[in-house]
């Protein structure tokens, strides 16, 4: 059952075709869902992808309300998902992608070594971006890509920095890093609790500071986090 569900989600991503929700039929619970997620990432590693970090999801009220799920979840980041800052994302390689403003941490020696503004690209493999908690976990928490802006040493007090998501220079979302677990630095102990050990050099995406916005052809997306700078991407058809 686990491998079959992992295959369904993997093939949905590869073929850019959303699948129907299957959690109820499969009797999926949270532990099984993380097993599906692990099997899904194992398939991708077998194709040559390398894990480069992890992400937290639903760490903010805005996202919990938007998605109707209210528990912190986590998933894997791989080298294939990394979009260079200012780089291009092809919509044709996704199903119905959205972007959300995030904060990224660089992990060294079990601690946070650096921080950067970030954009997460999420792309649920389920029809209409609708899912239950176990379903979104199985789907690697909708993770599809990420952009990390310039790293810098963590300034004092990053618990209430303004966050802006602009599309073509127009403000699409505003928020604060306070929305992320009250202080985004709490992402580290949460990630250790959920995922176990974090490796040196891994990226940790702390979660969105505001609701996600659909990505449309030609859109120029820019996330600015006060004191941390900007990260951007462009969407091509
Ligand atoms: C689930 C992933 C949530 C976040 O930052 O809260 C997430 C989804 O919204 O599809 O990545
Ligand atoms: Mg996210």
PDB file of C-alpha atoms and ligand atoms in Angstrom:
ATOM      1  CA  UNK A   1       0.000   0.000   0.000  1.00  0.00           C
ATOM      2  CA  UNK A   2       2.766   2.447   1.015  1.00  0.00           C
ATOM      3  CA  UNK A   3       4.766   1.915  -2.180  1.00  0.00           C
ATOM      4  CA  UNK A   4       1.676   2.069  -4.369  1.00  0.00           C
ATOM      5  CA  UNK A   5       0.651   5.456  -2.936  1.00  0.00           C
ATOM      6  CA  UNK A   6       4.208   6.778  -3.258  1.00  0.00           C
ATOM      7  CA  UNK A   7       4.210   5.686  -6.910  1.00  0.00           C
ATOM      8  CA  UNK A   8       0.874   7.422  -7.541  1.00  0.00           C
ATOM      9  CA  UNK A   9       2.158  10.714  -6.130  1.00  0.00           C
ATOM     10  CA  UNK A  10       5.489  10.401  -7.899  1.00  0.00           C
ATOM     11  CA  UNK A  11       3.808   9.753 -11.235  1.00  0.00           C
ATOM     12  CA  UNK A  12       1.383  12.635 -10.663  1.00  0.00           C
ATOM     13  CA  UNK A  13       4.349  14.994 -10.291  1.00  0.00           C
ATOM     14  CA  UNK A  14       6.204  13.517 -13.276  1.00  0.00           C
ATOM     15  CA  UNK A  15       3.156  13.676 -15.555  1.00  0.00           C
ATOM     16  CA  UNK A  16       1.898  17.033 -14.148  1.00  0.00           C
ATOM     17  CA  UNK A  17      -1.489  15.432 -13.563  1.00  0.00           C
ATOM     18  CA  UNK A  18      -3.289  15.866 -10.251  1.00  0.00           C
ATOM     19  CA  UNK A  19      -4.617  12.733  -8.541  1.00  0.00           C
ATOM     20  CA  UNK A  20      -7.822  12.260  -6.544  1.00  0.00           C
ATOM     21  CA  UNK A  21      -7.535  12.240  -2.759  1.00  0.00           C
ATOM     22  CA  UNK A  22      -6.995   8.661  -1.598  1.00  0.00           C
ATOM     23  CA  UNK A  23      -6.500   8.980   2.167  1.00  0.00           C
ATOM     24  CA  UNK A  24      -9.968   7.801   3.198  1.00  0.00           C
ATOM     25  CA  UNK A  25      -9.980   4.806   0.840  1.00  0.00           C
ATOM     26  CA  UNK A  26      -6.482   3.813   1.892  1.00  0.00           C
ATOM     27  CA  UNK A  27      -7.190   4.384   5.601  1.00  0.00           C
ATOM     28  CA  UNK A  28      -4.111   6.622   5.679  1.00  0.00           C
ATOM     29  CA  UNK A  29      -2.982   7.817   9.122  1.00  0.00           C
ATOM     30  CA  UNK A  30      -0.104  10.168   9.979  1.00  0.00           C
ATOM     31  CA  UNK A  31       2.578   7.491  10.580  1.00  0.00           C
ATOM     32  CA  UNK A  32       1.644   5.735   7.297  1.00  0.00           C
ATOM     33  CA  UNK A  33       1.664   9.088   5.539  1.00  0.00           C
ATOM     34  CA  UNK A  34       5.270   9.749   6.591  1.00  0.00           C
ATOM     35  CA  UNK A  35       6.116   6.244   5.349  1.00  0.00           C
ATOM     36  CA  UNK A  36       4.601   7.135   1.950  1.00  0.00           C
ATOM     37  CA  UNK A  37       6.597  10.383   1.967  1.00  0.00           C
ATOM     38  CA  UNK A  38       9.813   8.438   2.702  1.00  0.00           C
ATOM     39  CA  UNK A  39       9.048   5.958  -0.102  1.00  0.00           C
ATOM     40  CA  UNK A  40       8.338   8.843  -2.487  1.00  0.00           C
ATOM     41  CA  UNK A  41      11.664  10.517  -1.723  1.00  0.00           C
ATOM     42  CA  UNK A  42      13.437   7.146  -1.985  1.00  0.00           C
ATOM     43  CA  UNK A  43      12.110   6.808  -5.564  1.00  0.00           C
ATOM     44  CA  UNK A  44      13.465  10.260  -6.397  1.00  0.00           C
ATOM     45  CA  UNK A  45      16.836   9.518  -4.793  1.00  0.00           C
ATOM     46  CA  UNK A  46      17.008   6.352  -6.864  1.00  0.00           C
ATOM     47  CA  UNK A  47      16.674   8.643  -9.918  1.00  0.00           C
ATOM     48  CA  UNK A  48      19.657  10.697  -8.758  1.00  0.00           C
ATOM     49  CA  UNK A  49      18.200  13.429  -6.555  1.00  0.00           C
ATOM     50  CA  UNK A  50      20.083  14.322  -3.374  1.00  0.00           C
ATOM     51  CA  UNK A  51      18.468  15.530  -0.155  1.00  0.00           C
ATOM     52  CA  UNK A  52      19.712  19.033   0.691  1.00  0.00           C
ATOM     53  CA  UNK A  53      17.437  19.985   3.550  1.00  0.00           C
ATOM     54  CA  UNK A  54      13.986  19.904   5.020  1.00  0.00           C
ATOM     55  CA  UNK A  55      10.971  22.186   5.197  1.00  0.00           C
ATOM     56  CA  UNK A  56       8.328  22.813   7.786  1.00  0.00           C
ATOM     57  CA  UNK A  57       4.757  23.500   6.775  1.00  0.00           C
ATOM     58  CA  UNK A  58       1.699  24.972   8.440  1.00  0.00           C
ATOM     59  CA  UNK A  59       3.823  26.805  10.994  1.00  0.00           C
ATOM     60  CA  UNK A  60       1.622  29.907  10.607  1.00  0.00           C
ATOM     61  CA  UNK A  61      -2.056  30.585  11.327  1.00  0.00           C
ATOM     62  CA  UNK A  62      -2.479  32.017   7.816  1.00  0.00           C
ATOM     63  CA  UNK A  63      -1.444  28.726   6.234  1.00  0.00           C
ATOM     64  CA  UNK A  64      -3.407  26.574   8.672  1.00  0.00           C
ATOM     65  CA  UNK A  65      -6.539  28.564   7.854  1.00  0.00           C
ATOM     66  CA  UNK A  66      -5.818  28.613   4.102  1.00  0.00           C
ATOM     67  CA  UNK A  67      -5.321  24.854   3.925  1.00  0.00           C
ATOM     68  CA  UNK A  68      -7.759  23.754   6.652  1.00  0.00           C
ATOM     69  CA  UNK A  69      -5.089  21.716   8.443  1.00  0.00           C
ATOM     70  CA  UNK A  70      -3.754  22.719  11.848  1.00  0.00           C
ATOM     71  CA  UNK A  71      -0.619  20.791  12.669  1.00  0.00           C
ATOM     72  CA  UNK A  72       3.040  21.466  11.892  1.00  0.00           C
ATOM     73  CA  UNK A  73       4.256  19.082   9.196  1.00  0.00           C
ATOM     74  CA  UNK A  74       7.588  18.501   7.471  1.00  0.00           C
ATOM     75  CA  UNK A  75       8.992  17.298   4.183  1.00  0.00           C
ATOM     76  CA  UNK A  76      12.206  16.901   2.197  1.00  0.00           C
ATOM     77  CA  UNK A  77      14.111  19.341  -0.016  1.00  0.00           C
ATOM     78  CA  UNK A  78      16.365  18.034  -2.789  1.00  0.00           C
ATOM     79  CA  UNK A  79      18.933  19.510  -5.148  1.00  0.00           C
ATOM     80  CA  UNK A  80      16.487  19.155  -8.053  1.00  0.00           C
ATOM     81  CA  UNK A  81      14.043  21.489  -6.291  1.00  0.00           C
ATOM     82  CA  UNK A  82      16.518  24.335  -5.814  1.00  0.00           C
ATOM     83  CA  UNK A  83      15.871  27.345  -8.079  1.00  0.00           C
ATOM     84  CA  UNK A  84      18.724  29.886  -8.154  1.00  0.00           C
ATOM     85  CA  UNK A  85      17.888  33.338  -6.805  1.00  0.00           C
ATOM     86  CA  UNK A  86      16.417  35.295  -9.726  1.00  0.00           C
ATOM     87  CA  UNK A  87      15.974  32.074 -11.695  1.00  0.00           C
ATOM     88  CA  UNK A  88      13.091  30.855 -13.828  1.00  0.00           C
ATOM     89  CA  UNK A  89      10.382  28.355 -12.965  1.00  0.00           C
ATOM     90  CA  UNK A  90       8.578  26.606 -15.837  1.00  0.00           C
ATOM     91  CA  UNK A  91       4.858  26.392 -15.192  1.00  0.00           C
ATOM     92  CA  UNK A  92       4.634  23.501 -17.663  1.00  0.00           C
ATOM     93  CA  UNK A  93       6.738  21.441 -15.234  1.00  0.00           C
ATOM     94  CA  UNK A  94       4.136  21.875 -12.499  1.00  0.00           C
ATOM     95  CA  UNK A  95       0.427  21.219 -11.933  1.00  0.00           C
ATOM     96  CA  UNK A  96      -0.950  24.355 -10.222  1.00  0.00           C
ATOM     97  CA  UNK A  97       2.019  25.959  -8.463  1.00  0.00           C
ATOM     98  CA  UNK A  98       1.799  28.640  -5.786  1.00  0.00           C
ATOM     99  CA  UNK A  99       4.474  30.751  -4.127  1.00  0.00           C
ATOM    100  CA  UNK A 100       4.787  31.692  -0.482  1.00  0.00           C
ATOM    101  CA  UNK A 101       7.161  33.955   1.458  1.00  0.00           C
ATOM    102  CA  UNK A 102       9.479  32.100   3.802  1.00  0.00           C
ATOM    103  CA  UNK A 103      12.621  32.339   5.887  1.00  0.00           C
ATOM    104  CA  UNK A 104      15.459  29.855   5.282  1.00  0.00           C
ATOM    105  CA  UNK A 105      18.124  28.778   7.755  1.00  0.00           C
ATOM    106  CA  UNK A 106      21.473  27.162   7.072  1.00  0.00           C
ATOM    107  CA  UNK A 107      22.233  24.410   9.583  1.00  0.00           C
ATOM    108  CA  UNK A 108      25.774  23.757  10.882  1.00  0.00           C
ATOM    109  CA  UNK A 109      26.736  21.738  13.944  1.00  0.00           C
ATOM    110  CA  UNK A 110      23.135  21.324  15.009  1.00  0.00           C
ATOM    111  CA  UNK A 111      22.621  25.097  15.137  1.00  0.00           C
ATOM    112  CA  UNK A 112      21.504  27.916  12.848  1.00  0.00           C
ATOM    113  CA  UNK A 113      24.567  29.307  11.054  1.00  0.00           C
ATOM    114  CA  UNK A 114      22.898  31.771   8.666  1.00  0.00           C
ATOM    115  CA  UNK A 115      19.525  33.101   7.580  1.00  0.00           C
ATOM    116  CA  UNK A 116      18.084  34.184   4.216  1.00  0.00           C
ATOM    117  CA  UNK A 117      14.821  35.382   2.708  1.00  0.00           C
ATOM    118  CA  UNK A 118      13.236  32.576   0.687  1.00  0.00           C
ATOM    119  CA  UNK A 119      10.393  31.649  -1.631  1.00  0.00           C
ATOM    120  CA  UNK A 120       8.770  28.261  -1.462  1.00  0.00           C
ATOM    121  CA  UNK A 121       7.055  26.867  -4.530  1.00  0.00           C
ATOM    122  CA  UNK A 122       4.293  24.490  -3.509  1.00  0.00           C
ATOM    123  CA  UNK A 123       2.375  22.329  -5.971  1.00  0.00           C
ATOM    124  CA  UNK A 124      -0.052  19.865  -4.424  1.00  0.00           C
ATOM    125  CA  UNK A 125      -0.316  16.664  -6.413  1.00  0.00           C
ATOM    126  CA  UNK A 126      -4.019  16.476  -5.433  1.00  0.00           C
ATOM    127  CA  UNK A 127      -6.903  17.829  -7.494  1.00  0.00           C
ATOM    128  CA  UNK A 128      -7.810  21.424  -6.563  1.00  0.00           C
ATOM    129  CA  UNK A 129      -5.003  21.624  -3.978  1.00  0.00           C
ATOM    130  CA  UNK A 130      -7.353  19.927  -1.491  1.00  0.00           C
ATOM    131  CA  UNK A 131      -6.123  17.391   1.038  1.00  0.00           C
ATOM    132  CA  UNK A 132      -6.315  16.084   4.591  1.00  0.00           C
ATOM    133  CA  UNK A 133      -3.389  16.142   7.014  1.00  0.00           C
ATOM    134  CA  UNK A 134      -2.169  12.593   6.146  1.00  0.00           C
ATOM    135  CA  UNK A 135      -2.625  13.265   2.417  1.00  0.00           C
ATOM    136  CA  UNK A 136      -0.481  16.409   2.405  1.00  0.00           C
ATOM    137  CA  UNK A 137       2.204  14.665   4.472  1.00  0.00           C
ATOM    138  CA  UNK A 138       2.314  11.758   1.990  1.00  0.00           C
ATOM    139  CA  UNK A 139       2.718  14.334  -0.798  1.00  0.00           C
ATOM    140  CA  UNK A 140       5.958  15.639   0.754  1.00  0.00           C
ATOM    141  CA  UNK A 141       3.905  18.551   2.164  1.00  0.00           C
ATOM    142  CA  UNK A 142       3.224  19.947  -1.358  1.00  0.00           C
ATOM    143  CA  UNK A 143       6.918  20.861  -1.723  1.00  0.00           C
ATOM    144  CA  UNK A 144       7.983  21.509  -5.302  1.00  0.00           C
ATOM    145  CA  UNK A 145      10.790  24.061  -5.325  1.00  0.00           C
ATOM    146  CA  UNK A 146      12.515  26.801  -3.390  1.00  0.00           C
ATOM    147  CA  UNK A 147      14.607  29.923  -3.874  1.00  0.00           C
ATOM    148  CA  UNK A 148      17.028  31.065  -1.182  1.00  0.00           C
ATOM    149  CA  UNK A 149      18.246  34.680  -1.235  1.00  0.00           C
ATOM    150  CA  UNK A 150      21.666  35.771   0.046  1.00  0.00           C
ATOM    151  CA  UNK A 151      22.743  34.160   3.329  1.00  0.00           C
ATOM    152  CA  UNK A 152      23.741  36.413   6.211  1.00  0.00           C
ATOM    153  CA  UNK A 153      24.596  35.975   9.884  1.00  0.00           C
ATOM    154  CA  UNK A 154      21.466  35.928  12.014  1.00  0.00           C
ATOM    155  CA  UNK A 155      20.822  39.472  13.259  1.00  0.00           C
ATOM    156  CA  UNK A 156      19.557  40.016  16.813  1.00  0.00           C
ATOM    157  CA  UNK A 157      15.823  39.612  17.062  1.00  0.00           C
ATOM    158  CA  UNK A 158      14.355  38.160  13.893  1.00  0.00           C
ATOM    159  CA  UNK A 159      11.052  37.431  15.623  1.00  0.00           C
ATOM    160  CA  UNK A 160       9.107  40.356  14.153  1.00  0.00           C
ATOM    161  CA  UNK A 161      10.500  41.353  10.765  1.00  0.00           C
ATOM    162  CA  UNK A 162       8.194  42.626   8.030  1.00  0.00           C
ATOM    163  CA  UNK A 163       7.643  40.226   5.124  1.00  0.00           C
ATOM    164  CA  UNK A 164       6.429  41.255   1.668  1.00  0.00           C
ATOM    165  CA  UNK A 165       5.456  39.091  -1.298  1.00  0.00           C
ATOM    166  CA  UNK A 166       5.290  41.115  -4.513  1.00  0.00           C
ATOM    167  CA  UNK A 167       4.097  39.929  -7.917  1.00  0.00           C
ATOM    168  CA  UNK A 168       5.182  42.195 -10.776  1.00  0.00           C
ATOM    169  CA  UNK A 169       5.964  44.920  -8.253  1.00  0.00           C
ATOM    170  CA  UNK A 170       2.505  44.825  -6.700  1.00  0.00           C
ATOM    171  CA  UNK A 171       2.031  43.732  -3.112  1.00  0.00           C
ATOM    172  CA  UNK A 172       0.309  40.339  -2.989  1.00  0.00           C
ATOM    173  CA  UNK A 173       0.864  39.440   0.690  1.00  0.00           C
ATOM    174  CA  UNK A 174       2.233  41.194   3.742  1.00  0.00           C
ATOM    175  CA  UNK A 175       3.183  39.541   6.987  1.00  0.00           C
ATOM    176  CA  UNK A 176       5.696  39.237   9.748  1.00  0.00           C
ATOM    177  CA  UNK A 177       8.229  36.602  10.687  1.00  0.00           C
ATOM    178  CA  UNK A 178       6.278  36.479  13.978  1.00  0.00           C
ATOM    179  CA  UNK A 179       3.665  34.504  12.058  1.00  0.00           C
ATOM    180  CA  UNK A 180       6.155  31.616  11.833  1.00  0.00           C
ATOM    181  CA  UNK A 181       5.848  29.802  15.183  1.00  0.00           C
ATOM    182  CA  UNK A 182       5.968  33.158  17.003  1.00  0.00           C
ATOM    183  CA  UNK A 183       9.682  33.299  16.130  1.00  0.00           C
ATOM    184  CA  UNK A 184      11.087  31.532  13.039  1.00  0.00           C
ATOM    185  CA  UNK A 185      14.100  30.317  15.045  1.00  0.00           C
ATOM    186  CA  UNK A 186      11.691  27.865  16.694  1.00  0.00           C
ATOM    187  CA  UNK A 187      11.809  26.020  13.366  1.00  0.00           C
ATOM    188  CA  UNK A 188      15.091  24.412  14.395  1.00  0.00           C
ATOM    189  CA  UNK A 189      13.897  22.596  17.540  1.00  0.00           C
ATOM    190  CA  UNK A 190      10.632  21.765  15.741  1.00  0.00           C
ATOM    191  CA  UNK A 191      12.550  20.273  12.819  1.00  0.00           C
ATOM    192  CA  UNK A 192      14.768  18.242  15.138  1.00  0.00           C
ATOM    193  CA  UNK A 193      11.692  16.999  16.993  1.00  0.00           C
ATOM    194  CA  UNK A 194       9.891  16.032  13.781  1.00  0.00           C
ATOM    195  CA  UNK A 195      12.674  14.889  11.475  1.00  0.00           C
ATOM    196  CA  UNK A 196      15.409  13.818  13.879  1.00  0.00           C
ATOM    197  CA  UNK A 197      18.928  14.996  13.183  1.00  0.00           C
ATOM    198  CA  UNK A 198      19.676  17.724  10.634  1.00  0.00           C
ATOM    199  CA  UNK A 199      22.881  17.428   8.604  1.00  0.00           C
ATOM    200  CA  UNK A 200      25.546  20.127   8.275  1.00  0.00           C
ATOM    201  CA  UNK A 201      24.949  22.269   5.221  1.00  0.00           C
ATOM    202  CA  UNK A 202      21.256  21.518   5.063  1.00  0.00           C
ATOM    203  CA  UNK A 203      18.703  24.211   4.353  1.00  0.00           C
ATOM    204  CA  UNK A 204      15.733  24.460   6.698  1.00  0.00           C
ATOM    205  CA  UNK A 205      12.674  26.261   5.351  1.00  0.00           C
ATOM    206  CA  UNK A 206      10.827  27.553   8.408  1.00  0.00           C
ATOM    207  CA  UNK A 207       7.376  27.856   6.787  1.00  0.00           C
ATOM    208  CA  UNK A 208       5.326  30.565   5.152  1.00  0.00           C
ATOM    209  CA  UNK A 209       4.758  33.900   6.875  1.00  0.00           C
ATOM    210  CA  UNK A 210       1.569  34.521   4.848  1.00  0.00           C
ATOM    211  CA  UNK A 211      -0.845  32.651   2.596  1.00  0.00           C
ATOM    212  CA  UNK A 212       0.370  31.262  -0.746  1.00  0.00           C
ATOM    213  CA  UNK A 213      -0.420  32.960  -4.084  1.00  0.00           C
ATOM    214  CA  UNK A 214      -0.936  31.154  -7.439  1.00  0.00           C
ATOM    215  CA  UNK A 215       1.950  31.488  -9.882  1.00  0.00           C
ATOM    216  CA  UNK A 216       0.918  32.771 -13.309  1.00  0.00           C
ATOM    217  CA  UNK A 217       2.855  32.857 -16.618  1.00  0.00           C
ATOM    218  CA  UNK A 218       5.346  35.705 -16.807  1.00  0.00           C
ATOM    219  CA  UNK A 219       4.987  36.641 -13.151  1.00  0.00           C
ATOM    220  CA  UNK A 220       7.999  38.149 -11.440  1.00  0.00           C
ATOM    221  CA  UNK A 221       7.873  37.146  -7.771  1.00  0.00           C
ATOM    222  CA  UNK A 222       9.871  38.903  -5.113  1.00  0.00           C
ATOM    223  CA  UNK A 223       9.977  38.228  -1.388  1.00  0.00           C
ATOM    224  CA  UNK A 224      11.484  40.854   0.896  1.00  0.00           C
ATOM    225  CA  UNK A 225      12.187  40.221   4.550  1.00  0.00           C
ATOM    226  CA  UNK A 226      13.120  43.304   6.575  1.00  0.00           C
ATOM    227  CA  UNK A 227      16.868  43.278   7.443  1.00  0.00           C
ATOM    228  CA  UNK A 228      17.416  40.089   5.430  1.00  0.00           C
ATOM    229  CA  UNK A 229      16.962  41.292   1.833  1.00  0.00           C
ATOM    230  CA  UNK A 230      15.159  39.729  -1.092  1.00  0.00           C
ATOM    231  CA  UNK A 231      14.755  36.514  -3.068  1.00  0.00           C
ATOM    232  CA  UNK A 232      13.098  36.377  -6.477  1.00  0.00           C
ATOM    233  CA  UNK A 233      12.001  34.154  -9.333  1.00  0.00           C
ATOM    234  CA  UNK A 234      10.321  34.486 -12.683  1.00  0.00           C
ATOM    235  CA  UNK A 235       7.624  32.194 -14.047  1.00  0.00           C
ATOM    236  CA  UNK A 236       7.869  31.092 -17.666  1.00  0.00           C
ATOM    237  CA  UNK A 237       5.115  29.240 -19.484  1.00  0.00           C
TER     238      UNK A 237
HETATM  239  C1  LIG B   1       1.052  22.546   2.441  1.00  0.00           C
HETATM  240  C2  LIG B   1       2.442  23.081   2.683  1.00  0.00           C
HETATM  241  C3  LIG B   1       2.462  24.224   3.674  1.00  0.00           C
HETATM  242  C4  LIG B   1       3.860  26.152   4.617  1.00  0.00           C
HETATM  243  O1  LIG B   1       4.844  26.888   4.486  1.00  0.00           O
HETATM  244  O2  LIG B   1       3.010  26.356   5.487  1.00  0.00           O
HETATM  245  C5  LIG B   1       3.737  24.986   3.700  1.00  0.00           C
HETATM  246  C6  LIG B   1       0.270  23.392   1.460  1.00  0.00           C
HETATM  247  O3  LIG B   1      -0.087  24.522   1.784  1.00  0.00           O
HETATM  248  O4  LIG B   1      -0.025  22.896   0.364  1.00  0.00           O
HETATM  249  O5  LIG B   1       4.660  24.726   2.976  1.00  0.00           O
HETATM  250 MG1  LIG B   2       5.957  26.444   2.788  1.00  0.00          MG
END
